[in-house]
Every structure is written in structure tokens, then in C-alpha cells.
Coordinates of C-alpha atoms in Angstrom, one line a residue:
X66 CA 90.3 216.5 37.2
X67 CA 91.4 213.2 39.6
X68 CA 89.7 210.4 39.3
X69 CA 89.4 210.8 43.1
X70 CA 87.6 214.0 42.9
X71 CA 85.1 212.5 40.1
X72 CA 84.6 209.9 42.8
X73 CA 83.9 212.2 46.0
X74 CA 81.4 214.0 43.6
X75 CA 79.4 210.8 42.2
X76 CA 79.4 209.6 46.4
X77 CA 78.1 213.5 47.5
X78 CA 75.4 213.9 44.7
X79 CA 74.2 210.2 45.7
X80 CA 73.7 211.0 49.1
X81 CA 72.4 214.2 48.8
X82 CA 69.7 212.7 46.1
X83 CA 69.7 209.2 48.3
X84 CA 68.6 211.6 51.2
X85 CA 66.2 214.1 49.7
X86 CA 64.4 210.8 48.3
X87 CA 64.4 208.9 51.4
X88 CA 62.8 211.9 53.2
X89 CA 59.4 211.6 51.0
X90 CA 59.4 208.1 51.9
X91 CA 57.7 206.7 55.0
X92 CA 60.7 206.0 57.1
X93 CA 61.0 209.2 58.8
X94 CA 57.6 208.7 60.6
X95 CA 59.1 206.4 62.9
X96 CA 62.0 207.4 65.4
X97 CA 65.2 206.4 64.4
X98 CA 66.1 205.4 67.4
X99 CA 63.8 202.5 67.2
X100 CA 64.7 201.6 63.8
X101 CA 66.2 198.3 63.0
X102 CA 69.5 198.5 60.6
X103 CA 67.2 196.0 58.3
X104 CA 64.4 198.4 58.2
X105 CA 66.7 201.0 56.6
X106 CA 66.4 200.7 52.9
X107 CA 66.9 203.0 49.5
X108 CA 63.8 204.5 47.3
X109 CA 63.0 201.7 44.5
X110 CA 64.3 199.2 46.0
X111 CA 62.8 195.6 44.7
X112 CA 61.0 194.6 47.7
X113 CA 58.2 196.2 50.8
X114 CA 58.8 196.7 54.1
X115 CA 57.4 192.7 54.4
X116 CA 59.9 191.6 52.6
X117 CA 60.8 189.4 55.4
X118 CA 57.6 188.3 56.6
X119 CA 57.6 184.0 56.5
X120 CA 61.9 183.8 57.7
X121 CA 63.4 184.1 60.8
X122 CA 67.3 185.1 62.1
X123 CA 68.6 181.8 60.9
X124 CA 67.0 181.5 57.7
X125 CA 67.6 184.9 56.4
X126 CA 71.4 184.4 58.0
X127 CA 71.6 181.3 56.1
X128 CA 70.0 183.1 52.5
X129 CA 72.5 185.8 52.8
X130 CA 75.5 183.6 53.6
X131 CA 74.5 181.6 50.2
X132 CA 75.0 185.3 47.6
X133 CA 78.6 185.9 46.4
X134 CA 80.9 187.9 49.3
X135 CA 82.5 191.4 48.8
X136 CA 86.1 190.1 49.6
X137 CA 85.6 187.6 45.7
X138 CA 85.2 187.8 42.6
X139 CA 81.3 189.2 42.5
X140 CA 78.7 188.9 39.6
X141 CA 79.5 187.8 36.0
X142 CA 76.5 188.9 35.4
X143 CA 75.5 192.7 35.1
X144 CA 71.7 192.3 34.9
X145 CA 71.7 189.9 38.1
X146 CA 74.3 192.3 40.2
X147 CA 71.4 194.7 39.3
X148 CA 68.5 192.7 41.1
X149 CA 70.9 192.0 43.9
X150 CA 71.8 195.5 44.6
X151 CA 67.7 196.0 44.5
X152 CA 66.7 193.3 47.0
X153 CA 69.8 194.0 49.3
X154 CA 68.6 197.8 48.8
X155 CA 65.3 196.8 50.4
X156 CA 64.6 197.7 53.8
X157 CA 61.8 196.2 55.6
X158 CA 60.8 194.7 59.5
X159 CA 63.8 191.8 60.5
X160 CA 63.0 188.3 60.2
X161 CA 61.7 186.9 63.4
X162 CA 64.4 187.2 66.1
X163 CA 66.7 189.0 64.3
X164 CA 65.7 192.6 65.9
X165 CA 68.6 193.4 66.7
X166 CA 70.6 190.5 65.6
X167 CA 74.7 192.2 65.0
X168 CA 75.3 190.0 62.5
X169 CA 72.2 190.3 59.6
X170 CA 73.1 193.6 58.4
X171 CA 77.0 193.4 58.0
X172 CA 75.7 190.3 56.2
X173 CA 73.9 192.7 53.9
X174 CA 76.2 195.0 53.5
X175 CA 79.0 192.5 52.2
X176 CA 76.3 190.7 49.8
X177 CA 75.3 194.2 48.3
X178 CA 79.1 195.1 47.8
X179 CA 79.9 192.2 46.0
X180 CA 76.9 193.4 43.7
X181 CA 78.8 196.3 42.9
X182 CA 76.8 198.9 45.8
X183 CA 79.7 200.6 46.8
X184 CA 77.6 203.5 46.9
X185 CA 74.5 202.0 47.7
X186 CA 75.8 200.4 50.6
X187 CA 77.1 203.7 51.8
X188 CA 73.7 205.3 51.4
X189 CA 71.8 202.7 53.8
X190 CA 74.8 202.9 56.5
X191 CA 75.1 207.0 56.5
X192 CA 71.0 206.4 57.6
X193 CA 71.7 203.4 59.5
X194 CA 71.2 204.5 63.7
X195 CA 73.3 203.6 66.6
X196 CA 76.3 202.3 64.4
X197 CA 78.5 203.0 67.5
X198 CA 77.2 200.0 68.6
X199 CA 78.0 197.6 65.9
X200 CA 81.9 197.3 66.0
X201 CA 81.5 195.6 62.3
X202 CA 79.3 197.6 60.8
X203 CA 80.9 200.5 61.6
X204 CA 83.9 199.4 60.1
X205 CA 82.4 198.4 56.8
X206 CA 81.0 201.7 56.6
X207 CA 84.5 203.8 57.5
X208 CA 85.9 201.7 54.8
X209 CA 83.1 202.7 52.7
X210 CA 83.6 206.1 53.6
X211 CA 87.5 206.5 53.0
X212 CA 87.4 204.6 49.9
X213 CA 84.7 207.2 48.1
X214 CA 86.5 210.0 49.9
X215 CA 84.2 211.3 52.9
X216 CA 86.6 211.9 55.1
X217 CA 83.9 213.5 57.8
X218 CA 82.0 210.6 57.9
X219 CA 84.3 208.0 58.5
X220 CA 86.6 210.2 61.2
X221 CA 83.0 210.2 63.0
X222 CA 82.4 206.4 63.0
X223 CA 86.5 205.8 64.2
X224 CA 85.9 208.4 67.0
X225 CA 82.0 207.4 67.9
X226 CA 83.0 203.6 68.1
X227 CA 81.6 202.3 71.6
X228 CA 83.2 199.0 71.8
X229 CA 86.4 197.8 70.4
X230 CA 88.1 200.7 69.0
X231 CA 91.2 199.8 70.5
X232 CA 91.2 197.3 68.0
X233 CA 94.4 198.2 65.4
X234 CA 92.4 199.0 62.7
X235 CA 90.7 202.0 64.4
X236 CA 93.6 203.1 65.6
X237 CA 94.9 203.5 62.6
X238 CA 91.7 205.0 61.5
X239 CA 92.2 207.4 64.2
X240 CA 95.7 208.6 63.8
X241 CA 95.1 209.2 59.7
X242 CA 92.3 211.7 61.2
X243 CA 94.4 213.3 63.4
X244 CA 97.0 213.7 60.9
X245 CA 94.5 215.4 58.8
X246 CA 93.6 217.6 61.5
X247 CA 97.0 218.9 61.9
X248 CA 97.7 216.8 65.6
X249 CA 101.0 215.1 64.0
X250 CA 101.9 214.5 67.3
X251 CA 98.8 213.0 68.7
X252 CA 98.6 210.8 65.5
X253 CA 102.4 209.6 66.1
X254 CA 101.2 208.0 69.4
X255 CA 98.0 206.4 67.9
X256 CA 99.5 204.8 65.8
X257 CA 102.1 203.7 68.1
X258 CA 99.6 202.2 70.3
X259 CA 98.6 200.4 66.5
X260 CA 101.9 198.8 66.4
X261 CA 102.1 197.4 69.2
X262 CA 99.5 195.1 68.5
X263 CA 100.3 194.7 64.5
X264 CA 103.0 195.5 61.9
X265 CA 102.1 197.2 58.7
X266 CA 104.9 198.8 57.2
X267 CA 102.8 200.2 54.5
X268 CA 100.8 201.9 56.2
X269 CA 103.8 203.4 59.2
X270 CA 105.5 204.7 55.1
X271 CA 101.8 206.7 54.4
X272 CA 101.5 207.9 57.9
X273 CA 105.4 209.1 58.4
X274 CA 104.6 210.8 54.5
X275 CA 101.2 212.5 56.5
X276 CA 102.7 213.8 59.2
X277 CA 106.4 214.7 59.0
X278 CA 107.8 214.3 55.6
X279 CA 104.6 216.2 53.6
X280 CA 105.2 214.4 50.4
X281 CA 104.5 211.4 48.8
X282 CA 107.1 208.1 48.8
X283 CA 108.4 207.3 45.7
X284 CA 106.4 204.3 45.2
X285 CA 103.0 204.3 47.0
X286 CA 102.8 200.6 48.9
X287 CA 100.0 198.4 48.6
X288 CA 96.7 199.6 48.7
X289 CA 94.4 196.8 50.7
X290 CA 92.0 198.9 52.0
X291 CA 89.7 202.1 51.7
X292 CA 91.9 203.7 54.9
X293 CA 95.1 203.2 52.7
X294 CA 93.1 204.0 49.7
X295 CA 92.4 207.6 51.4
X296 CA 96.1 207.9 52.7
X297 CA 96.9 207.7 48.9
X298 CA 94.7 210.7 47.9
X299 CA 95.8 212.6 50.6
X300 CA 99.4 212.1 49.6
X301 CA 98.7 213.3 45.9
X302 CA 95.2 214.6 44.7
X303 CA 96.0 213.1 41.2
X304 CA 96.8 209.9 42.1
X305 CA 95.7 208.0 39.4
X306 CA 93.5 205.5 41.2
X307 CA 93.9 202.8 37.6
X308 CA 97.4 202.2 38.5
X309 CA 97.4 201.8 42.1
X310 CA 98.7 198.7 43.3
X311 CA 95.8 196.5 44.8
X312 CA 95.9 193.0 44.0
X313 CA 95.9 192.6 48.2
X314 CA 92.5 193.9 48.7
X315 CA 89.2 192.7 49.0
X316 CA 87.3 192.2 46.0
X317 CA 84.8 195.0 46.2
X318 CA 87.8 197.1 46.8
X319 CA 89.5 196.0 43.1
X320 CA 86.3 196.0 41.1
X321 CA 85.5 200.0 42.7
X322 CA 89.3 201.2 42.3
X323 CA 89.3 199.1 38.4
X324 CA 85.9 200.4 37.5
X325 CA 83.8 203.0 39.0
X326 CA 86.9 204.8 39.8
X327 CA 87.9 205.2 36.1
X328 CA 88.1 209.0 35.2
X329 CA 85.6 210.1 32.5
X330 CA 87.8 210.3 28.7
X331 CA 89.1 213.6 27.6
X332 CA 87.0 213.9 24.2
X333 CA 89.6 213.9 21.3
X334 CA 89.9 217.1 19.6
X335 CA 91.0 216.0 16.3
X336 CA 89.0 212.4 16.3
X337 CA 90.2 210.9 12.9
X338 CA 93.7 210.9 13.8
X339 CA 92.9 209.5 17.2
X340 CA 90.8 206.5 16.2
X341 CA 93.4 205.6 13.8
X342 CA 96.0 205.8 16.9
X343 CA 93.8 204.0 18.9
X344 CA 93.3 201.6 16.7
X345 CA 97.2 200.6 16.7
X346 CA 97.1 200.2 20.0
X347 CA 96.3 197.1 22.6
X348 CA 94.7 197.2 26.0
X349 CA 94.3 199.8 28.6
X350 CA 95.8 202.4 26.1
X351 CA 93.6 201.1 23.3
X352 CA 90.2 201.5 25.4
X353 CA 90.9 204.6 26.7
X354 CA 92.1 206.1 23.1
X355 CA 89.0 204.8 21.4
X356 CA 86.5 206.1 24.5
X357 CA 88.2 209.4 23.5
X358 CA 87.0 209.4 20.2
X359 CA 83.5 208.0 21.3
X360 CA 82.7 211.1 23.5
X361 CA 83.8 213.4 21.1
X362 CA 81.1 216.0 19.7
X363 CA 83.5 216.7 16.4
X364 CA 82.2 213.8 14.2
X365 CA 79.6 211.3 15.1
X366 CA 80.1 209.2 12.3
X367 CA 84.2 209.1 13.7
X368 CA 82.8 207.7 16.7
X369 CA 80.8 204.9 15.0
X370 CA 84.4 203.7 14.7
X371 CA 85.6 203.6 18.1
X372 CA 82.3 202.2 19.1
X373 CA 82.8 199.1 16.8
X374 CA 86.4 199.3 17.8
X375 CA 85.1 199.2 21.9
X376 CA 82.6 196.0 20.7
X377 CA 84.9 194.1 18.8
X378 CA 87.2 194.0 21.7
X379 CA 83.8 193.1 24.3
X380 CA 83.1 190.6 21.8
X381 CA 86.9 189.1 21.9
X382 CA 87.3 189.0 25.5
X383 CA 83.5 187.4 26.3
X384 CA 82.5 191.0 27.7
X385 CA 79.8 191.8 25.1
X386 CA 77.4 192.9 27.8
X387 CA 78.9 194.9 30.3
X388 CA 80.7 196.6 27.4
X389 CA 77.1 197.4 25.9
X390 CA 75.6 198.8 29.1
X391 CA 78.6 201.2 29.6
X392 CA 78.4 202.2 25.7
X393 CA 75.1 202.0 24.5
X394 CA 73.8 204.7 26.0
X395 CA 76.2 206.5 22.7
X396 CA 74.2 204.5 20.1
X397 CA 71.4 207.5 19.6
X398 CA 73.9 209.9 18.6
X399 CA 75.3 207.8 15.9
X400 CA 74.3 208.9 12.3
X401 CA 72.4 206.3 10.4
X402 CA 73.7 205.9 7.4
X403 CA 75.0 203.2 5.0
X404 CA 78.3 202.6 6.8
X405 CA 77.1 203.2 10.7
X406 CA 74.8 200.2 9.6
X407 CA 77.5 197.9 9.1
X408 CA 77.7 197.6 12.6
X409 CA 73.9 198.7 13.0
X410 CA 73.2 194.9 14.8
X411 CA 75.6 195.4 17.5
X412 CA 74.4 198.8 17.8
X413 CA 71.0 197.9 18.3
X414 CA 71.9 195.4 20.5
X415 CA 74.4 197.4 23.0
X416 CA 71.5 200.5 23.1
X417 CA 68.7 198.1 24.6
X418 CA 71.0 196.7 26.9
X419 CA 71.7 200.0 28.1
X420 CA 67.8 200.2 28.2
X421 CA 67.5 202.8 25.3
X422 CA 64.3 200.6 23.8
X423 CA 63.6 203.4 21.3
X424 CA 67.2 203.9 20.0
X425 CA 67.3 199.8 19.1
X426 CA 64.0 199.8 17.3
X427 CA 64.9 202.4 15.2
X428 CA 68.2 201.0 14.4
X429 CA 66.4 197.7 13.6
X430 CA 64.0 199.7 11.1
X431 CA 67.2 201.2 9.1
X432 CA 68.3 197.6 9.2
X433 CA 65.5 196.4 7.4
X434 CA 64.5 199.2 5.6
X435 CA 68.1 200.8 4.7
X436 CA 69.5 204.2 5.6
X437 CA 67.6 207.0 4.5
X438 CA 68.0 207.7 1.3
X439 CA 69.4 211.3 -0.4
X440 CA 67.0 213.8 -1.6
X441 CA 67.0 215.1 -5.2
X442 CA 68.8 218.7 -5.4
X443 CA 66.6 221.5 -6.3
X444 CA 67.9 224.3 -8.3
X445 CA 66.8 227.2 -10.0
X446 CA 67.7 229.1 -13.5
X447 CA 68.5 232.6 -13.3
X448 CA 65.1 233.2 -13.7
X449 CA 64.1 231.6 -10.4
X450 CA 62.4 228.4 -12.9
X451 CA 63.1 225.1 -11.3
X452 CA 65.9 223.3 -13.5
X453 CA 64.8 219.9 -14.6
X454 CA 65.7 217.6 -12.3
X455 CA 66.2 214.9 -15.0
X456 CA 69.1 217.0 -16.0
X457 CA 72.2 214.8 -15.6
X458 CA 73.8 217.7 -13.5
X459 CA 71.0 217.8 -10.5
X460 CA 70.5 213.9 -10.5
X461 CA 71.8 212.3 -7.3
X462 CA 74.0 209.2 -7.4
X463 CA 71.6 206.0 -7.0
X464 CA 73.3 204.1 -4.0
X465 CA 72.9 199.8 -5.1
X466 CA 70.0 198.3 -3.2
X467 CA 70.3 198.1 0.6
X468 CA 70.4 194.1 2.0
X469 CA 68.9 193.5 5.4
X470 CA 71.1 191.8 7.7
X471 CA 71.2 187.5 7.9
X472 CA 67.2 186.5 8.4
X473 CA 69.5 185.0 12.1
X474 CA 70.4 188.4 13.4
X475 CA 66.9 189.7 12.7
X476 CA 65.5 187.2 14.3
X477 CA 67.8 187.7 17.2
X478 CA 67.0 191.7 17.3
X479 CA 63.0 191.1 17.4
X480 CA 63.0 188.6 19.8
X481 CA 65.4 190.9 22.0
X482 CA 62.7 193.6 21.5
X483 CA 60.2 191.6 22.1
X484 CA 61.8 190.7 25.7
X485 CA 62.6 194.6 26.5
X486 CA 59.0 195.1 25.7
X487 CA 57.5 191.4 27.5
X488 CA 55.8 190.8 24.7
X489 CA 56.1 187.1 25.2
X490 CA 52.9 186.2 24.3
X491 CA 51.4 185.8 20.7
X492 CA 52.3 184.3 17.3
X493 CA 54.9 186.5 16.1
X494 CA 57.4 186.2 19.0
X495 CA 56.6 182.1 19.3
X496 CA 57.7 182.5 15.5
X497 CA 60.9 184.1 16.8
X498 CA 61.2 182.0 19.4
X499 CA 61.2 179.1 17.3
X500 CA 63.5 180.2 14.8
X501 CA 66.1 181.6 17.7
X502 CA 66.1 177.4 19.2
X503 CA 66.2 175.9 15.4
X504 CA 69.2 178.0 15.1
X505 CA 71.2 177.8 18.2
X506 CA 69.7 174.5 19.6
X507 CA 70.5 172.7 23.0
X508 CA 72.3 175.9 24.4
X509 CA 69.3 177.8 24.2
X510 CA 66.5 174.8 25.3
X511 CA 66.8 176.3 28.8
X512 CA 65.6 179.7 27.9
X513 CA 63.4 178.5 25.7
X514 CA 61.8 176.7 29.1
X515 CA 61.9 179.7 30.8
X516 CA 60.2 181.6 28.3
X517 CA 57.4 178.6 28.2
X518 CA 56.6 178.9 31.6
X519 CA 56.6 182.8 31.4
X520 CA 54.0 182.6 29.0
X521 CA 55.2 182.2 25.6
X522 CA 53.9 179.7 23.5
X523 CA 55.8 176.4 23.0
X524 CA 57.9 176.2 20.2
X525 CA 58.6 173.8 18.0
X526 CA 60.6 170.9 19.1
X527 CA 60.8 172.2 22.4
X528 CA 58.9 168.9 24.2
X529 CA 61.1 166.6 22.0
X530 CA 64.3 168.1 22.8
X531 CA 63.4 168.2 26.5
X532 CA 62.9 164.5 26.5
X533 CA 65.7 163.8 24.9
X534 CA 67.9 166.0 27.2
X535 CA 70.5 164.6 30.2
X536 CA 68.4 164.2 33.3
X537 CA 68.2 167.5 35.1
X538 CA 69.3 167.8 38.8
X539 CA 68.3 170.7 41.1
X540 CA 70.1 171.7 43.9
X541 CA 68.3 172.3 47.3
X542 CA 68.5 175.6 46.9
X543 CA 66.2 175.5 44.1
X544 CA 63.7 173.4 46.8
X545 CA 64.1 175.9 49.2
X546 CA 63.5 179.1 46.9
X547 CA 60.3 177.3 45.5
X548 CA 59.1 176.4 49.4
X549 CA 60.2 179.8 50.7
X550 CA 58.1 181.7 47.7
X551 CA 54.8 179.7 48.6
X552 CA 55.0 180.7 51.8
X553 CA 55.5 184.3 51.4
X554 CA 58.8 184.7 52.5
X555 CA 59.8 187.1 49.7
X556 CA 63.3 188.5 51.0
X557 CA 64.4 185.0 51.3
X558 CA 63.1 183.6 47.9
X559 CA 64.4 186.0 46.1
X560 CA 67.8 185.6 47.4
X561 CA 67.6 181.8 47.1
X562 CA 67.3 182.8 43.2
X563 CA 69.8 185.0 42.6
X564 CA 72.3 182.6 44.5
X565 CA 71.2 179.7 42.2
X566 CA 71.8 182.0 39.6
X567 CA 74.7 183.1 40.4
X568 CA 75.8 179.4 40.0
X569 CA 77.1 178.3 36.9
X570 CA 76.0 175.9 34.5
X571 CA 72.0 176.4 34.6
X572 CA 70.4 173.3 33.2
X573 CA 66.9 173.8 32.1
X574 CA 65.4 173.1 35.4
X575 CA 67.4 175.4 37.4
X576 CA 67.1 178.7 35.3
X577 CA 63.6 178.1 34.3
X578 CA 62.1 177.3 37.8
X579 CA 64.6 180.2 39.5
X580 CA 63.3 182.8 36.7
X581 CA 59.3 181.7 37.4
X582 CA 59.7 182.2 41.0
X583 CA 61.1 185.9 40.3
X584 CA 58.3 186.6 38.0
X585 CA 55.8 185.5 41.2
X586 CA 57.7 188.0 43.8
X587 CA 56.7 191.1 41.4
X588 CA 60.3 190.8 39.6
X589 CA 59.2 189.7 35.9
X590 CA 61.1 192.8 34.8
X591 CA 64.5 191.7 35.9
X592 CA 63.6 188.1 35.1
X593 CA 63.3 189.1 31.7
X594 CA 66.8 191.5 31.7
X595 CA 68.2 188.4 33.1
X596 CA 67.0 186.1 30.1
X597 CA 67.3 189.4 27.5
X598 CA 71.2 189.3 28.8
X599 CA 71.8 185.7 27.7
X600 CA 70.4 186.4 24.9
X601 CA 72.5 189.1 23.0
X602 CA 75.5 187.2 25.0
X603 CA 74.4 183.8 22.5
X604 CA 74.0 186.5 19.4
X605 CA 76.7 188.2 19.2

């Protein structure tokens, strides 16, 4: 199957789920026509439909301006992409003044792609009314809709466009539709009328390849947008979206193509001889070989190998957790047994970042406790009386004594369980909370702040060590988010956090004060992913 086809299925089952959800929800009481594009929002979103009570148009223009943009880099940080996508997600009444305001919800779009929404952000513009009427919003979501391969939908926002779509770009939008439509002719002259307000040579080689030629150029030019991205598909259904050329598109663009638009692995049919191929390998070829082996259904106790193999790697190139969120959800079908627990930590570990709380406790029990251990063989005489099992025949081979893991990484995996369960509270996790700053120090006094004012108890050293810290500055934005939270204004306090966030290095001050405010907007659970995340990044 194409990758492309995997990703027109993933974007129809989300709108189709997006939209029977949203029609339980109380949006559909009120007539779309007078809806507001910032009252449309997803189902369990972070935030109520007041989640911009306290700002006005400039203020929340000013809040979303602050959040990483779509065309960049985006979120190093998986668990705080997630609260973005939640609060952008949110629908709710506009800020004062901004009914109506053009520019607050392209805003919101661009913030939630550079959180990864791609789909998300398609969901709340395929709701959105009276997009004919925002030129740039309509274009976002055409882009959206040609890069995840709904070709109906964005056709309709090129032809429904009110106001500028003479621009080039919808010209071009145009033409590709006609060309799909069979009007070669009509889609010859559109796109003439393109070029004569812009070159793009590129996109004239796709086009001639759509409409006269029928077959795809040798090499496919490059891909900087989801219009060309389309052109691509439609020129060859496998096109192998991983190797398309697209260093010239926005960021969102990259990450979507690079990562959600991966195919899933073929599972490996004969999985010992691929993990020891896979092994040999480096990069792309490597990952995908070993994700082979880890789907497989042969031997579980095979893929324990490619998943060490996959963290190993994470671990080498400072990716521990995303890797762990996109593997751990494998960790429950692992065998436990004296050589899955070898790598039993980072198993643990990778499963509760992929939120699989039971999985990691019970791989922390075999950890302490050892794998389970073999059970005597029964047999019986030809008389159907038991045989002795002292008899040196029916005893079992004693395997030597099981060691726990380093007292550290113990430590590490029951004070991450205590976080995934916010169990912050109580003598046993300020034990482990001592223990974890003892052991890592400095690098780990600003969580250990954070948890403080969350509600654990103070640890050891923890007053000294602050004292005798660098004087901590805060940036405005740190002012604002703590005035903007005492006043109500949720929407705008929570952004104000995940921006300072986003930043990078957190002193103390900063992350401490930034997590505390998200614990007061009803957002303690992603506070604590956020602090659960650094974590297992400082354990492994």
C-alpha cells in the first residue's frame, strides 16, 4: 500500500470520527452562520468555550504570535506539542474585538501546525463557516487538504474563494483541479493566466505531466507545497512520500511528509535473520529493518532485539522520547524473561511514555522481583504414579539469583510512576525525590522546584542548593502568564506557558513558575507529562 493512501485513510477516519464527535457536542445548537472561526473547536480539547474570557484582539494576537510558527522547526518537545495541539484545539467565544478579526484564526492554525496538527487543523477548518471569505484561511486549509489527499475539499475552497483568487496560487490550485477533471484544455489556460504573474517551472513540469504527457518526469521537482505534494501522488500512486525532495517547504510540510507520512513496516517473515541484517545496517535502512522485526507476530522475544536496537539508536541521537512514544506502545507484547530484562529499564520507561502505566509497573516488578521462574516437570510411571520429582531427570535447571537493576534506575522508574500516577505527595516519593537530586544534582534543582511547589515535599538540600544557585532571571513572558492566569484569562495564560517553554534553557524560576500556572488552568496532567518527559530524558 502507498504511503499516500495510508495517509488519505488516517485524514478520512479522523474526520469522519472528528465529525460524529463534534455532533454530540454543543456546537450544533447554534447556527453556523453565526459562528466565529475561534468558536470552532475539537472534542477534548484542553480548554471551555471561556477560554478567552479576560484578553482582547491584541492580546490574544500577541500570545499566538509568541508559540513556534508552522514554516520552522516546531516542538522538541513531544509532551508540550501535545498541550499545544489541545489548547490551539480549543474553541471558545473571541477575545474582545476579535469577532470577526481575519487574522486570529490563521494565527491558530499556523501555531497548531507547528505542534504537529496537521490533521487537527484540518478537522477545525473542514467545520470552520464562511471560509470563502478569509483569502488566508482558505489557503491554509487547501494546503491542508492537498497535502493529506482530499482532493474534494480543497477543489471546493480554490473554486468557492470570494476575494483574491486571482492570486497565482489559486490559479494554480484551479488548473491542477481541472486537470483532474479531465478539462486539459481549460487547465492549460489557468495556469497560463498563473504565469503571467509568476514563474514556477516545477510546477508548469507536473502540470504538462497532468495534462498532456500522462506520465511522471523522470525526476519529480521540488516539492514546497501540499498543491505540488498532490501533483506528486497524482503522477504515481506509489510515490514514496520518504524520499521526496522537500528541503524548500515549510516546516509543517517536512515534519508531515518525514513523519506521519511514513508507511506502516512490512512485518518480517523470518525475524532472526532480519534483526541480524538490520543490525549491520546504519540509518533509514537500519530503522526501517529493525521496525520490521518489531511488528512481527513470529517471535516476540526476536523483537525484544529490534526494540533495544530502535532505543539504543534514540538514546545515541538525543531522541529517547519521541522514539518511546512511537515504540512503547510494543513493550506489553514482550516476553518477560531473563534476557527481555536486560533491557527491562528502558522498556519500562518507553511503555509509560507511551501512557501504558500498567505495562511499566509490571516490568518494574520483574525488575525487582526477577522473571518468573520455571515450574517443576511433572511426570508419571507407567502406572500413572507421579515420578519423584527429586529424581535428577525431572529437576529443572536452577537459574543463579536474579540482581535488581542499579538502586539509581530504580529510583528513576518509581519516581516516573509516581509522576504518571501524581502521586507527588507522601514520604515515599520525597524519598525518591531526594535520592533522584543527590544523584543527578544542579540539572535536576529545577524540577525538583517544580515538584515543590506542585506539592511534593521538599527534599533534602533543595533550600541550600537554591541559595547557592546563579541568580535566576525571568522573562516578561513569565510576568505576563502569571498576570494573565490571576485574571482569568485562561487561553492566553496557557499560551504564555507553553511559549516560555518552548524556550530553552529553563532556569528554576522559569519552569517551576510556568508548570504551577498550568496546574491552576486545570492542566496538572500535562504539567506533569511535561516534567515526567524530562525525567526519563535525564535517566536514560
Amino acid at each position: 500500500m502507498s504511503s499516500w493512501t495510508i495517509i488519505f485513510r488516517a485524514s478520512g477516519l479522523a474526520l469522519v470520527l472528528g465529525s460524529t464527535a463534534l455532533a454530540q457536542g454543543p456546537i450544533e445548537v447554534q447556527s453556523l452562520d453565526a459562528l466565529d472561526p475561534l468558536e470552532v473547536g475539537l472534542p477534548d480539547a484542553a480548554l471551555g468555550i471561556s477560554l478567552w474570557d479576560g484578553s482582547d484582539a491584541d492580546m490574544a494576537s500577541r500570545v499566538l504570535a509568541l508559540l513556534p510558527e508552522a514554516s520552522r522547526e516546531g516542538y522538541a518537545s513531544p509532551a508540550l506539542a501535545d498541550l499545544a495541539r489541545s489548547v490551539l484545539s480549543s474553541g471558545g467565544y473571541p477575545p474582545a474585538g476579535g469577532r470577526g478579526n481575519p487574522g486570529l484564526p490563521v494565527l491558530r492554525a499556523d501555531r497548531l501546525l507547528a505542534a504537529g496538527g496537521v490533521f487537527e487543523a484540518y478537522d477545525l477548518l473542514e467545520r470552520t463557516p464562511n471560509l470563502n471569505q478569509n483569502e488566508a484561511l482558505s489557503r491554509v486549509h487547501a494546503e491542508l487538504a492537498f497535502a493529506t489527499g482530499n482532493m474534494r475539499s480543497a477543489c471546493h475552497s480554490a473554486d468557492a474563494l470570494l476575494r483574491g483568487r486571482e492570486q497565482a496560487y489559486w490559479l494554480r490550485a484551479r488548473a491542477v483541479c481541472l486537470a483532474l477533471d479531465g478539462q486539459d484544455s481549460a487547465a492549460e489556460l489557468t495556469a497560463e493566466l498563473a504565469r503571467n504573474s509568476s514563474e514556477d517551472a516545477g510546477y508548469d513540469t507536473m502540470l504538462y505531466a497532468l495534462t498532456l504527457d500522462g506520465s511522471p518526469p523522470q525526476a519529480l521537482p521540488l516539492i514546497d507545497s501540499g498543491l505540488k505534494l498532490s501533483m506528486a501522488f497524482q503522477l504515481d500512486s506509489e510515490t514514496d512520500l520518504d524520499t521526496l525532495e522537500v528541503s524548500a517547504a515549510p516546516g509543517w510540510l517536512q515534519r508531515f511528509v518525514h513523519g506521519r507520512a511514513m508507511p506502516a513496516p512490512v512485518p518480517a517473515s523470518e525475524p532472526a535473520q532480519a534483526l541480524a541484517a538490520a543490525l549491520a545496517l546504519s540509518g533509514p535502512g537500519r530503522t526501517a529493518g529493525l521496525e520490521t522485526v518489531l511488528v512481527q507476530g513470529v517471535d516476540r522475544s526476536i523483537a525484544a532485539g529490534a526494540l533495544s536496537g530502535l532505543l539504543d539508536d534514540a538514546v545515541a541521537g538525543d531522541r529517547f522520547t519521541v522514539a518511546a512514544r512511537r515504540y512503547g506502545r510494543e513493550v506489553h507484547t514482550i516476553p518477560v524473561t531473563r534476557d527481555t530484562l536486560g533491557d527491562g529499564y528502558r522498556f519500562a520507561l518507553a511503555a509509560l511514555l507511551s501512557g501504558d502505566l500498567r505495562t511499566a509497573s509490571q516490568w518494574r516488578d520483574a525488575l525487582m522481583d526477577g522473571p518468573p521462574q520455571p515450574q517443576p516437570i511433572t511426570a508419571f510411571d507407567e502406572t500413572g504414579k507421579p515420578i519423584d520429582p527429586l529424581d535428577d531427570a525431572m529437576m529443572v535447571e536452577v537459574p543463579p539469583a536474579w540482581v535488581p537493576p542499579s538502586p539509581r534506575r530504580m529510583v528513576n522508574l518509581d519516581l516516573a510512576i509516581a509522576l504518571a500516577r501524581d502521586r507527588l505527595s507522601g514520604d515515599q516519593t520525597a524519598a525518591l525525590l531526594g535520592a533522584h537530586f543527590e544523584a543527578y544534582g544542579p540539572s535536576a534543582l529545577p524540577d525538583m522546584l517544580a515538584f515543590n511547589r506542585l506539592g511534593a515535599g521538599e527534599v533534602a538540600g533543595l533550600r541550600p542548593a537554591l541559595l547557592l544557585s546563579a541568580p535566576a532571571t525571568v522573562g516578561p513572558e513569565v510576568l505576563a502568564m502569571e498576570t494573565a492566569a490571576r485574571s482569568g484569562a485562561g487561553a492566553e495564560a496557557a499560551m504564555l506557558a507553553i511559549a516560555v517553554l518552548a524556550g530553552s534553557p529553563l532556569n528554576a524560576e522559569t519552569l517551576s513558575r510556568s508548570i504551577v500556572v498550568l496546574d491552576q488552568l486545570g492542566l496538572r496532567r500535562a504539567a506533569l507529562d511535561l516534567l515526567l518527559e524530562r525525567l526519563v530524558a535525564r535517566a536514560v
